[in-house]
Amino acid sequence: MIREKSTFHRNLRDKYNYPIYTLRLPFTRMYVVNATELIPTLQKQWRTISFTPILASSGTGPMGMSKEAGVILNRDIQSDSNTVAKWSQAVNRALAPGKALDKVNRRAVEVMYDMMGSLRTPLNNSSTEKKTEVQHETVVDFWSWTHHVMVQATTEAVYGPANPFREAAFEEAWNYWEPRYLTFALSPLKSLLAGKTLAVREFMVAAWAKYFQEGGLKHEGASDFARAMYEQMKVDGLSEDDLARAQVGHSFGIIGTTGPAVWWLIYHIFSDPAVLIDVRNELENFVEVDGGDNQYRIDLAAIRTSCPILLSTFKETMRFRSLGTQIRICLEDHVLGDRYLLKKGGIVVIPQTVQHTSVDAWGQNVSKFDHLRFVKGDSGSGKKMNHTAFRAFGGGHTMCPGRHFSATEIIAFAALMVLQFDVAPVGGGRWEEPTWANSPMSSTFHIPDEDFKISIRPRDSRKWRIDFAKGTGDAGAKGMAVIAEDIENS
């Protein structure tokens, strides 16, 4: 498992093709679900086969929350009155399609557009970018730049102007902590075996404590989402220190996906001329002349529901590149589908790589990147696509509450790049698919083994005004059709 990393479960599926199987681990069993048809049945058993204990244990384990917090987090573990369950409900309400979600999406788009300003102007004094006034070319480290922009846009939209990620030292601390999280979580003697990682965690905890103490959430720029995360756990009795530690953990859900997803989406669009033409032509349909002086505008809110090719390319990127695994704990013995006995204390996992590489779900071209796959809506054999097999945002009771926020951010970033710029490897060479064999086991995405430089040039001299208005508020309450549950409710 350690050697094969993200390919481990897929390799076992290919070798044995069991619908579900058991791995014997020290002191427990792991039940690995391969069959897509078992997933809806499993998701209905969210009280007895639960994700809540995973979240509760991560708080008192790698986040270092107090024993008192552990008691609170594990109280009524199978009930809707459990603190973790109530936190999830509060976040779901705060990020449901509507005005509050539109507010964070709008702010994220504003930050992205502003940070791309240096790419549109001829002069730049940044030590990490080179620009010539004649060529109007900017050279950036592809991974570092996209990751930085998405971290800043996301956290600014969520936490407001007091956002700790504004500080370079804090973002650097996060970049150190994130890939080492799993090793740190499994380390038995953290102060001896993972001292630097422990110190980095405590640095971030102190920064979050300062954010709360100095009223960061009271600023109008802070989101309802951020307030909901804080207030629900505070009401249930968590201390200020425990709330700060919880926020370190929450950061994984907030920024763990967007940076890698944007990186791969930009790669797949610009590395394939056919994809670029399709996406660019679709977006140009929404561009409007905005007065004189070469001024144009686009309303990025409209792309959420009116750009099927861009949405399909985004979802195919998620299918092709995401590595996450849905994990649950059996709180009682349960016979799944009237056939498979799952014992109390066992771990149930649904690996995304198994579902996303299923020939039954996606057809014989499953190993090919097909940017129109979700436009076609079938598996290539005339059979209707099984959307349950798309697991990038989970599903059922534990579907990602931030999927509409993240999806809008990601496709908005891509739209801004496609409309404004041409992107290519430095020197005009061919795009080469990067290797990703060293992606951390805790990663939810393929992470490129090495960063590389890209050239970004403005396409033309158009001046842009970016809006985020159409389809917002009550009219936008339907949201994006991202996962099976969204499609069923659309």
Short mmCIF file of C-alpha atoms in Angstrom, two decimals:
data_model
loop_
_atom_site.label_atom_id
_atom_site.label_comp_id
_atom_site.label_asym_id
_atom_site.label_seq_id
_atom_site.Cartn_x
_atom_site.Cartn_y
_atom_site.Cartn_z
CA MET A 1 0.00 0.00 0.00
CA ILE A 2 2.82 2.39 0.89
CA ARG A 3 4.79 1.47 -2.23
CA GLU A 4 1.92 1.64 -4.73
CA LYS A 5 0.17 4.62 -3.09
CA SER A 6 -2.81 5.81 -5.14
CA THR A 7 -2.67 2.84 -7.54
CA PHE A 8 -2.92 0.19 -4.80
CA HIS A 9 -6.71 -0.25 -4.74
CA ARG A 10 -7.00 0.07 -8.50
CA ASN A 11 -4.40 -2.67 -9.00
CA LEU A 12 -6.30 -5.01 -6.65
CA ARG A 13 -9.54 -4.25 -8.50
CA ASP A 14 -7.90 -5.08 -11.83
CA LYS A 15 -6.45 -8.32 -10.43
CA TYR A 16 -9.48 -9.72 -8.56
CA ASN A 17 -12.48 -7.55 -9.52
CA TYR A 18 -14.39 -8.26 -6.30
CA PRO A 19 -17.44 -6.02 -5.64
CA ILE A 20 -16.14 -5.54 -2.08
CA TYR A 21 -13.23 -7.12 -0.24
CA THR A 22 -11.55 -7.13 3.16
CA LEU A 23 -7.98 -6.17 3.99
CA ARG A 24 -6.77 -7.41 7.36
CA LEU A 25 -4.88 -4.65 9.15
CA PRO A 26 -3.39 -4.64 12.65
CA PHE A 27 -6.29 -4.47 15.15
CA THR A 28 -8.97 -3.82 12.50
CA ARG A 29 -10.43 -4.67 9.09
CA MET A 30 -10.64 -2.45 6.03
CA TYR A 31 -13.58 -3.02 3.68
CA VAL A 32 -12.87 -1.70 0.18
CA VAL A 33 -15.89 -1.00 -2.02
CA ASN A 34 -15.36 -1.53 -5.76
CA ALA A 35 -18.91 -2.01 -7.06
CA THR A 36 -20.59 1.27 -7.93
CA GLU A 37 -24.03 -0.23 -7.27
CA LEU A 38 -23.14 -0.75 -3.59
CA ILE A 39 -22.42 2.95 -3.00
CA PRO A 40 -26.02 4.26 -2.76
CA THR A 41 -26.87 1.46 -0.32
CA LEU A 42 -23.81 2.28 1.76
CA GLN A 43 -24.56 6.00 1.78
CA LYS A 44 -28.01 5.38 3.26
CA GLN A 45 -26.39 3.85 6.37
CA TRP A 46 -24.72 7.10 7.42
CA ARG A 47 -25.57 6.65 11.10
CA THR A 48 -24.08 3.16 11.46
CA ILE A 49 -21.33 3.52 8.83
CA SER A 50 -20.22 7.02 9.65
CA PHE A 51 -17.67 9.67 8.71
CA THR A 52 -18.25 11.58 11.95
CA PRO A 53 -15.74 9.55 14.05
CA ILE A 54 -13.03 10.28 11.47
CA LEU A 55 -13.47 14.03 11.87
CA ALA A 56 -13.69 13.74 15.65
CA SER A 57 -10.49 11.71 15.93
CA SER A 58 -8.55 14.04 13.62
CA GLY A 59 -9.28 16.89 16.01
CA THR A 60 -7.82 15.24 19.10
CA GLY A 61 -5.05 13.51 17.16
CA PRO A 62 -3.05 15.48 14.56
CA MET A 63 -4.68 18.83 15.43
CA GLY A 64 -3.84 18.48 19.13
CA MET A 65 -7.23 19.45 20.52
CA SER A 66 -7.82 18.92 24.25
CA LYS A 67 -9.32 15.89 26.00
CA GLU A 68 -12.34 18.03 26.81
CA ALA A 69 -12.78 18.69 23.09
CA GLY A 70 -12.56 14.95 22.44
CA VAL A 71 -15.46 14.34 24.81
CA ILE A 72 -17.54 17.02 23.07
CA LEU A 73 -16.74 15.82 19.55
CA ASN A 74 -17.56 12.18 20.34
CA ARG A 75 -20.75 12.82 22.30
CA ASP A 76 -23.89 11.31 20.66
CA ILE A 77 -21.72 10.13 17.78
CA GLN A 78 -24.67 8.60 15.85
CA SER A 79 -27.02 11.51 16.39
CA ASP A 80 -27.78 14.71 14.51
CA SER A 81 -27.08 16.49 17.80
CA ASN A 82 -23.40 15.51 17.67
CA THR A 83 -21.13 18.57 17.42
CA VAL A 84 -19.45 17.41 14.21
CA ALA A 85 -22.84 16.62 12.64
CA LYS A 86 -24.21 20.04 13.60
CA TRP A 87 -21.07 21.69 12.22
CA SER A 88 -21.62 19.93 8.89
CA GLN A 89 -25.25 21.06 8.84
CA ALA A 90 -24.23 24.67 9.54
CA VAL A 91 -21.65 24.63 6.76
CA ASN A 92 -24.16 23.11 4.34
CA ARG A 93 -26.59 25.94 5.05
CA ALA A 94 -23.89 28.62 4.71
CA LEU A 95 -22.64 27.29 1.35
CA ALA A 96 -25.98 26.35 -0.20
CA PRO A 97 -26.69 28.09 -3.52
CA GLY A 98 -27.97 31.59 -2.80
CA LYS A 99 -26.79 35.04 -1.75
CA ALA A 100 -24.20 33.94 0.85
CA LEU A 101 -22.53 31.62 -1.65
CA ASP A 102 -22.63 34.31 -4.33
CA LYS A 103 -20.83 36.67 -1.96
CA VAL A 104 -17.83 34.37 -1.48
CA ASN A 105 -17.73 33.44 -5.16
CA ARG A 106 -17.81 37.11 -6.18
CA ARG A 107 -14.98 38.00 -3.80
CA ALA A 108 -12.86 35.06 -4.95
CA VAL A 109 -13.27 36.13 -8.59
CA GLU A 110 -12.29 39.71 -7.70
CA VAL A 111 -9.08 38.52 -6.03
CA MET A 112 -8.17 36.25 -8.95
CA TYR A 113 -8.72 39.03 -11.47
CA ASP A 114 -6.68 41.51 -9.42
CA MET A 115 -3.80 39.03 -9.03
CA MET A 116 -3.77 38.50 -12.79
CA GLY A 117 -3.33 42.25 -13.24
CA SER A 118 0.45 41.93 -13.39
CA LEU A 119 0.05 39.60 -16.37
CA ARG A 120 -1.86 42.27 -18.28
CA THR A 121 0.63 45.12 -17.73
CA PRO A 122 4.07 45.53 -19.31
CA LEU A 123 6.09 46.30 -16.19
CA ASN A 124 6.63 44.03 -13.21
CA ASN A 125 9.26 44.31 -10.51
CA SER A 126 8.54 40.95 -8.83
CA SER A 127 11.63 38.84 -8.23
CA THR A 128 9.68 35.69 -9.15
CA GLU A 129 8.43 36.95 -12.51
CA LYS A 130 10.25 38.31 -15.57
CA LYS A 131 8.51 40.67 -17.97
CA THR A 132 9.71 42.62 -20.98
CA GLU A 133 7.83 45.69 -22.15
CA VAL A 134 8.16 44.63 -25.77
CA GLN A 135 6.95 41.04 -25.52
CA HIS A 136 4.47 41.49 -22.68
CA GLU A 137 5.46 38.03 -21.54
CA THR A 138 5.34 36.84 -17.95
CA VAL A 139 7.22 33.73 -16.88
CA VAL A 140 5.99 32.00 -13.74
CA ASP A 141 6.52 28.73 -11.95
CA PHE A 142 3.33 26.98 -13.01
CA TRP A 143 2.48 25.08 -9.81
CA SER A 144 3.65 27.75 -7.38
CA TRP A 145 1.80 30.55 -9.14
CA THR A 146 -1.56 28.82 -9.61
CA HIS A 147 -1.47 27.40 -6.09
CA HIS A 148 -0.67 30.83 -4.60
CA VAL A 149 -3.46 32.60 -6.51
CA MET A 150 -6.05 30.01 -5.52
CA VAL A 151 -5.00 29.99 -1.86
CA GLN A 152 -5.23 33.77 -1.70
CA ALA A 153 -8.54 33.99 -3.59
CA THR A 154 -10.21 31.24 -1.57
CA THR A 155 -9.07 32.31 1.88
CA GLU A 156 -9.69 36.01 1.23
CA ALA A 157 -13.26 35.19 0.19
CA VAL A 158 -13.83 33.01 3.26
CA TYR A 159 -11.97 34.87 6.03
CA GLY A 160 -11.93 38.49 4.88
CA PRO A 161 -9.14 41.08 5.14
CA ALA A 162 -7.73 39.68 8.42
CA ASN A 163 -7.11 36.37 6.66
CA PRO A 164 -3.89 34.79 8.08
CA PHE A 165 -2.98 33.44 4.64
CA ARG A 166 -2.23 37.02 3.57
CA GLU A 167 1.06 36.66 5.45
CA ALA A 168 3.74 34.96 3.37
CA ALA A 169 5.07 33.16 6.45
CA PHE A 170 1.68 31.60 7.11
CA GLU A 171 1.20 30.41 3.53
CA GLU A 172 4.73 29.00 3.61
CA ALA A 173 3.89 27.19 6.86
CA TRP A 174 0.79 25.69 5.28
CA ASN A 175 2.74 24.55 2.22
CA TYR A 176 5.15 22.75 4.56
CA TRP A 177 2.42 21.22 6.72
CA GLU A 178 -0.02 19.98 4.06
CA PRO A 179 2.09 17.26 2.34
CA ARG A 180 3.43 16.04 5.69
CA TYR A 181 0.05 15.77 7.38
CA LEU A 182 -0.43 12.00 7.09
CA THR A 183 3.11 11.18 8.25
CA PHE A 184 2.61 13.55 11.17
CA ALA A 185 -0.79 12.06 12.03
CA LEU A 186 0.68 8.55 12.18
CA SER A 187 3.80 9.56 14.11
CA PRO A 188 3.69 8.10 17.67
CA LEU A 189 6.15 10.55 19.24
CA LYS A 190 5.45 13.78 17.43
CA SER A 191 7.78 16.02 19.44
CA LEU A 192 10.71 13.67 18.80
CA LEU A 193 9.99 12.29 15.33
CA ALA A 194 8.17 15.22 13.74
CA GLY A 195 9.37 18.22 15.71
CA LYS A 196 9.44 20.73 12.86
CA THR A 197 5.99 19.74 11.63
CA LEU A 198 4.68 20.07 15.18
CA ALA A 199 6.22 23.55 15.47
CA VAL A 200 4.65 24.57 12.15
CA ARG A 201 1.25 23.40 13.36
CA GLU A 202 1.59 25.41 16.56
CA PHE A 203 2.59 28.48 14.54
CA MET A 204 -0.62 28.18 12.52
CA VAL A 205 -2.71 27.55 15.64
CA ALA A 206 -1.36 30.77 17.18
CA ALA A 207 -2.20 32.72 14.01
CA TRP A 208 -5.78 31.44 13.99
CA ALA A 209 -6.17 32.21 17.69
CA LYS A 210 -5.02 35.78 16.97
CA TYR A 211 -7.49 36.02 14.07
CA PHE A 212 -10.39 35.08 16.33
CA GLN A 213 -9.23 37.20 19.29
CA GLU A 214 -8.82 40.32 17.15
CA GLY A 215 -12.29 40.02 15.63
CA GLY A 216 -11.40 38.76 12.17
CA LEU A 217 -14.84 37.20 11.83
CA LYS A 218 -16.58 40.47 12.68
CA HIS A 219 -15.34 42.20 9.54
CA GLU A 220 -18.01 42.44 6.85
CA GLY A 221 -15.59 40.82 4.43
CA ALA A 222 -15.62 37.58 6.43
CA SER A 223 -18.10 35.05 5.10
CA ASP A 224 -21.17 33.50 6.68
CA PHE A 225 -19.39 30.21 6.07
CA ALA A 226 -16.45 31.16 8.31
CA ARG A 227 -18.78 32.40 11.03
CA ALA A 228 -20.84 29.20 10.85
CA MET A 229 -17.74 27.03 11.34
CA TYR A 230 -16.68 29.02 14.39
CA GLU A 231 -20.01 29.72 16.06
CA GLN A 232 -21.41 26.19 15.91
CA MET A 233 -18.44 24.68 17.74
CA LYS A 234 -18.22 27.57 20.19
CA VAL A 235 -21.87 27.07 21.14
CA ASP A 236 -21.12 23.43 21.89
CA GLY A 237 -18.37 24.39 24.34
CA LEU A 238 -15.04 24.20 22.53
CA SER A 239 -12.34 26.47 23.95
CA GLU A 240 -10.69 29.24 21.94
CA ASP A 241 -7.53 27.14 21.64
CA ASP A 242 -9.50 24.15 20.37
CA LEU A 243 -11.34 26.37 17.88
CA ALA A 244 -8.02 27.59 16.50
CA ARG A 245 -6.79 24.00 16.18
CA ALA A 246 -9.99 22.97 14.45
CA GLN A 247 -9.42 25.75 11.93
CA VAL A 248 -6.10 24.23 10.89
CA GLY A 249 -8.02 21.06 10.05
CA HIS A 250 -10.79 22.93 8.27
CA SER A 251 -8.19 24.44 5.94
CA PHE A 252 -7.78 21.08 4.22
CA GLY A 253 -11.38 21.15 3.09
CA ILE A 254 -11.24 24.80 2.08
CA ILE A 255 -8.04 24.93 0.00
CA GLY A 256 -6.91 21.32 -0.38
CA THR A 257 -8.60 20.76 -3.74
CA THR A 258 -8.79 24.08 -5.57
CA GLY A 259 -5.08 24.63 -6.25
CA PRO A 260 -4.33 21.20 -7.76
CA ALA A 261 -7.65 21.16 -9.64
CA VAL A 262 -6.93 24.53 -11.27
CA TRP A 263 -3.41 23.45 -12.18
CA TRP A 264 -4.61 20.33 -14.00
CA LEU A 265 -7.56 22.10 -15.62
CA ILE A 266 -5.27 24.78 -17.06
CA TYR A 267 -2.85 22.07 -18.19
CA HIS A 268 -5.54 20.05 -19.98
CA ILE A 269 -7.05 23.12 -21.67
CA PHE A 270 -3.87 24.76 -22.94
CA SER A 271 -1.92 21.59 -23.76
CA ASP A 272 -4.58 20.39 -26.23
CA PRO A 273 -5.48 22.82 -29.06
CA ALA A 274 -8.85 21.13 -29.61
CA VAL A 275 -9.86 21.60 -25.98
CA LEU A 276 -8.65 25.21 -25.98
CA ILE A 277 -10.62 26.06 -29.12
CA ASP A 278 -13.83 24.49 -27.79
CA VAL A 279 -13.62 26.17 -24.39
CA ARG A 280 -12.55 29.54 -25.78
CA ASN A 281 -15.29 29.63 -28.41
CA GLU A 282 -17.90 28.76 -25.79
CA LEU A 283 -16.72 31.53 -23.45
CA GLU A 284 -16.54 34.14 -26.22
CA ASN A 285 -20.31 33.78 -26.59
CA PHE A 286 -20.67 35.54 -23.24
CA VAL A 287 -18.34 38.44 -24.00
CA GLU A 288 -20.10 41.78 -24.54
CA VAL A 289 -18.85 45.13 -25.79
CA ASP A 290 -18.83 47.51 -22.83
CA GLY A 291 -18.74 51.00 -24.31
CA GLY A 292 -15.83 52.43 -26.26
CA ASP A 293 -12.06 52.38 -25.82
CA ASN A 294 -11.77 48.63 -26.54
CA GLN A 295 -13.69 47.80 -23.34
CA TYR A 296 -15.35 44.39 -22.94
CA ARG A 297 -17.17 42.63 -20.14
CA ILE A 298 -18.13 39.11 -19.14
CA ASP A 299 -20.44 37.98 -16.37
CA LEU A 300 -18.72 34.98 -14.82
CA ALA A 301 -21.81 34.03 -12.82
CA ALA A 302 -23.41 32.87 -16.07
CA ILE A 303 -20.74 30.25 -16.76
CA ARG A 304 -21.93 28.12 -13.86
CA THR A 305 -24.93 26.83 -15.78
CA SER A 306 -24.41 27.97 -19.38
CA CYS A 307 -21.00 26.56 -20.39
CA PRO A 308 -21.44 22.79 -20.76
CA ILE A 309 -18.06 22.26 -22.44
CA LEU A 310 -16.11 24.09 -19.73
CA LEU A 311 -18.08 22.30 -17.00
CA SER A 312 -17.48 18.95 -18.71
CA THR A 313 -13.75 19.68 -19.02
CA PHE A 314 -13.64 20.56 -15.32
CA LYS A 315 -15.46 17.37 -14.30
CA GLU A 316 -13.27 15.25 -16.58
CA THR A 317 -10.21 16.83 -14.96
CA MET A 318 -11.60 15.86 -11.56
CA ARG A 319 -12.32 12.32 -12.76
CA PHE A 320 -8.92 11.93 -14.38
CA ARG A 321 -6.77 13.51 -11.67
CA SER A 322 -8.43 13.25 -8.25
CA LEU A 323 -7.15 10.68 -5.74
CA GLY A 324 -9.38 11.06 -2.72
CA THR A 325 -10.87 8.21 -0.73
CA GLN A 326 -14.16 8.38 1.16
CA ILE A 327 -13.62 6.78 4.58
CA ARG A 328 -16.19 5.68 7.15
CA ILE A 329 -16.20 3.71 10.41
CA CYS A 330 -18.63 0.89 11.21
CA LEU A 331 -20.25 1.82 14.52
CA GLU A 332 -22.35 -1.36 14.50
CA ASP A 333 -22.33 -4.70 12.69
CA HIS A 334 -24.14 -4.26 9.37
CA VAL A 335 -25.03 -6.52 6.45
CA LEU A 336 -24.51 -4.40 3.33
CA GLY A 337 -26.94 -5.13 0.52
CA ASP A 338 -28.24 -8.15 2.46
CA ARG A 339 -25.03 -9.95 1.53
CA TYR A 340 -21.78 -8.51 2.93
CA LEU A 341 -21.16 -8.47 6.69
CA LEU A 342 -19.29 -5.38 7.90
CA LYS A 343 -18.11 -5.76 11.50
CA LYS A 344 -18.24 -3.05 14.13
CA GLY A 345 -14.97 -1.10 14.26
CA GLY A 346 -14.12 -1.84 10.63
CA ILE A 347 -13.04 0.87 8.20
CA VAL A 348 -15.03 1.24 4.97
CA VAL A 349 -13.33 2.98 2.05
CA ILE A 350 -14.50 4.04 -1.42
CA PRO A 351 -11.36 4.86 -3.45
CA GLN A 352 -11.99 7.46 -6.15
CA THR A 353 -9.36 5.89 -8.38
CA VAL A 354 -11.40 2.68 -8.54
CA GLN A 355 -14.64 4.44 -9.47
CA HIS A 356 -13.00 6.91 -11.84
CA THR A 357 -11.27 4.14 -13.82
CA SER A 358 -14.29 1.83 -14.08
CA VAL A 359 -14.88 0.64 -17.64
CA ASP A 360 -18.50 -0.16 -16.75
CA ALA A 361 -19.10 3.42 -15.66
CA TRP A 362 -17.06 5.34 -18.24
CA GLY A 363 -16.60 3.06 -21.24
CA GLN A 364 -13.61 1.59 -23.03
CA ASN A 365 -11.93 4.99 -23.35
CA VAL A 366 -11.79 5.38 -19.57
CA SER A 367 -8.00 5.87 -19.65
CA LYS A 368 -8.29 8.74 -22.16
CA PHE A 369 -8.95 12.37 -21.21
CA ASP A 370 -12.18 13.27 -23.04
CA HIS A 371 -13.18 16.87 -22.36
CA LEU A 372 -16.64 16.27 -23.87
CA ARG A 373 -17.39 13.15 -21.81
CA PHE A 374 -19.92 14.87 -19.54
CA VAL A 375 -21.54 16.69 -22.47
CA LYS A 376 -22.25 13.37 -24.19
CA GLY A 377 -23.71 11.92 -20.99
CA ASP A 378 -23.07 8.25 -21.83
CA SER A 379 -20.30 5.72 -21.37
CA GLY A 380 -19.57 5.44 -25.09
CA SER A 381 -21.65 2.28 -25.56
CA GLY A 382 -25.03 3.99 -25.65
CA LYS A 383 -25.54 3.26 -21.95
CA LYS A 384 -26.50 6.22 -19.77
CA MET A 385 -23.63 7.52 -17.64
CA ASN A 386 -23.70 6.37 -14.00
CA HIS A 387 -23.09 9.65 -12.19
CA THR A 388 -22.68 7.82 -8.86
CA ALA A 389 -19.25 6.75 -10.11
CA PHE A 390 -18.13 10.39 -10.10
CA ARG A 391 -16.73 10.66 -6.58
CA ALA A 392 -14.60 13.83 -6.68
CA PHE A 393 -16.90 15.59 -4.18
CA GLY A 394 -18.13 12.51 -2.34
CA GLY A 395 -21.83 11.85 -2.09
CA GLY A 396 -24.72 11.01 0.17
CA HIS A 397 -24.81 12.42 3.69
CA THR A 398 -21.13 13.42 3.51
CA MET A 399 -21.10 15.08 0.09
CA CYS A 400 -18.76 18.06 0.05
CA PRO A 401 -20.75 21.11 1.25
CA GLY A 402 -18.32 23.45 -0.51
CA ARG A 403 -18.55 21.86 -3.95
CA HIS A 404 -20.49 24.76 -5.51
CA PHE A 405 -18.01 27.29 -4.12
CA SER A 406 -14.95 25.30 -5.22
CA ALA A 407 -16.34 24.40 -8.64
CA THR A 408 -17.26 28.01 -9.40
CA GLU A 409 -13.82 29.23 -8.30
CA ILE A 410 -12.03 26.67 -10.43
CA ILE A 411 -13.96 27.25 -13.65
CA ALA A 412 -13.87 31.03 -13.11
CA PHE A 413 -10.06 30.92 -12.90
CA ALA A 414 -9.95 28.87 -16.10
CA ALA A 415 -12.33 31.26 -17.85
CA LEU A 416 -10.22 34.29 -16.91
CA MET A 417 -7.07 32.63 -18.22
CA VAL A 418 -8.63 31.34 -21.45
CA LEU A 419 -10.20 34.69 -22.37
CA GLN A 420 -7.24 36.90 -21.51
CA PHE A 421 -4.06 34.92 -22.16
CA ASP A 422 -2.12 32.42 -24.19
CA VAL A 423 -0.19 29.96 -22.04
CA ALA A 424 2.69 27.75 -23.16
CA PRO A 425 5.85 26.13 -21.78
CA VAL A 426 8.78 28.53 -21.72
CA GLY A 427 10.61 28.61 -25.03
CA GLY A 428 7.55 27.63 -27.02
CA GLY A 429 8.19 23.91 -26.66
CA ARG A 430 5.60 21.16 -26.55
CA TRP A 431 3.58 20.47 -23.45
CA GLU A 432 4.84 17.33 -21.72
CA GLU A 433 2.62 15.56 -19.22
CA PRO A 434 4.37 15.76 -15.85
CA THR A 435 5.02 12.73 -13.69
CA TRP A 436 3.23 12.54 -10.34
CA ALA A 437 4.57 9.32 -8.80
CA ASN A 438 5.61 11.10 -5.60
CA SER A 439 2.17 12.53 -4.79
CA PRO A 440 1.73 12.35 -0.99
CA MET A 441 -0.58 9.59 0.26
CA SER A 442 -2.74 12.26 1.91
CA SER A 443 -3.17 14.16 -1.37
CA THR A 444 -6.59 14.32 -3.00
CA PHE A 445 -5.01 15.01 -6.41
CA HIS A 446 -2.07 14.06 -8.56
CA ILE A 447 0.71 16.44 -7.52
CA PRO A 448 3.41 17.02 -10.17
CA ASP A 449 6.82 15.76 -9.11
CA GLU A 450 8.50 18.93 -10.33
CA ASP A 451 7.34 22.46 -11.00
CA PHE A 452 8.14 24.00 -14.37
CA LYS A 453 7.98 27.44 -15.92
CA ILE A 454 5.28 28.64 -18.27
CA SER A 455 4.97 31.74 -20.43
CA ILE A 456 1.80 33.82 -20.12
CA ARG A 457 1.03 36.45 -22.78
CA PRO A 458 -2.05 38.65 -23.23
CA ARG A 459 -4.04 37.46 -26.25
CA ASP A 460 -4.97 40.93 -27.41
CA SER A 461 -5.40 44.52 -26.25
CA ARG A 462 -8.96 44.17 -24.97
CA LYS A 463 -9.70 45.80 -21.63
CA TRP A 464 -11.90 43.76 -19.34
CA ARG A 465 -14.62 44.36 -16.81
CA ILE A 466 -15.49 41.25 -14.88
CA ASP A 467 -18.97 40.99 -13.36
CA PHE A 468 -20.58 38.32 -11.23
CA ALA A 469 -24.29 39.05 -11.36
CA LYS A 470 -26.41 36.92 -13.68
CA GLY A 471 -28.01 33.94 -12.02
CA THR A 472 -27.13 35.09 -8.51
CA GLY A 473 -29.32 35.33 -5.46
CA ASP A 474 -32.60 33.46 -5.64
CA ALA A 475 -32.22 32.89 -9.38
CA GLY A 476 -28.98 31.03 -8.76
CA ALA A 477 -30.36 28.84 -6.00
CA LYS A 478 -30.23 25.72 -8.16
CA GLY A 479 -26.44 25.74 -8.21
CA MET A 480 -24.12 23.74 -10.46
CA ALA A 481 -24.82 20.12 -11.39
CA VAL A 482 -21.56 18.75 -10.01
CA ILE A 483 -22.39 15.35 -8.47
CA ALA A 484 -25.15 12.75 -8.83
CA GLU A 485 -27.31 14.33 -6.13
CA ASP A 486 -27.13 17.74 -7.87
CA ILE A 487 -28.16 16.18 -11.18
CA GLU A 488 -31.08 14.32 -9.58
CA ASN A 489 -32.31 17.56 -7.97
CA SER A 490 -31.83 19.78 -11.04
#
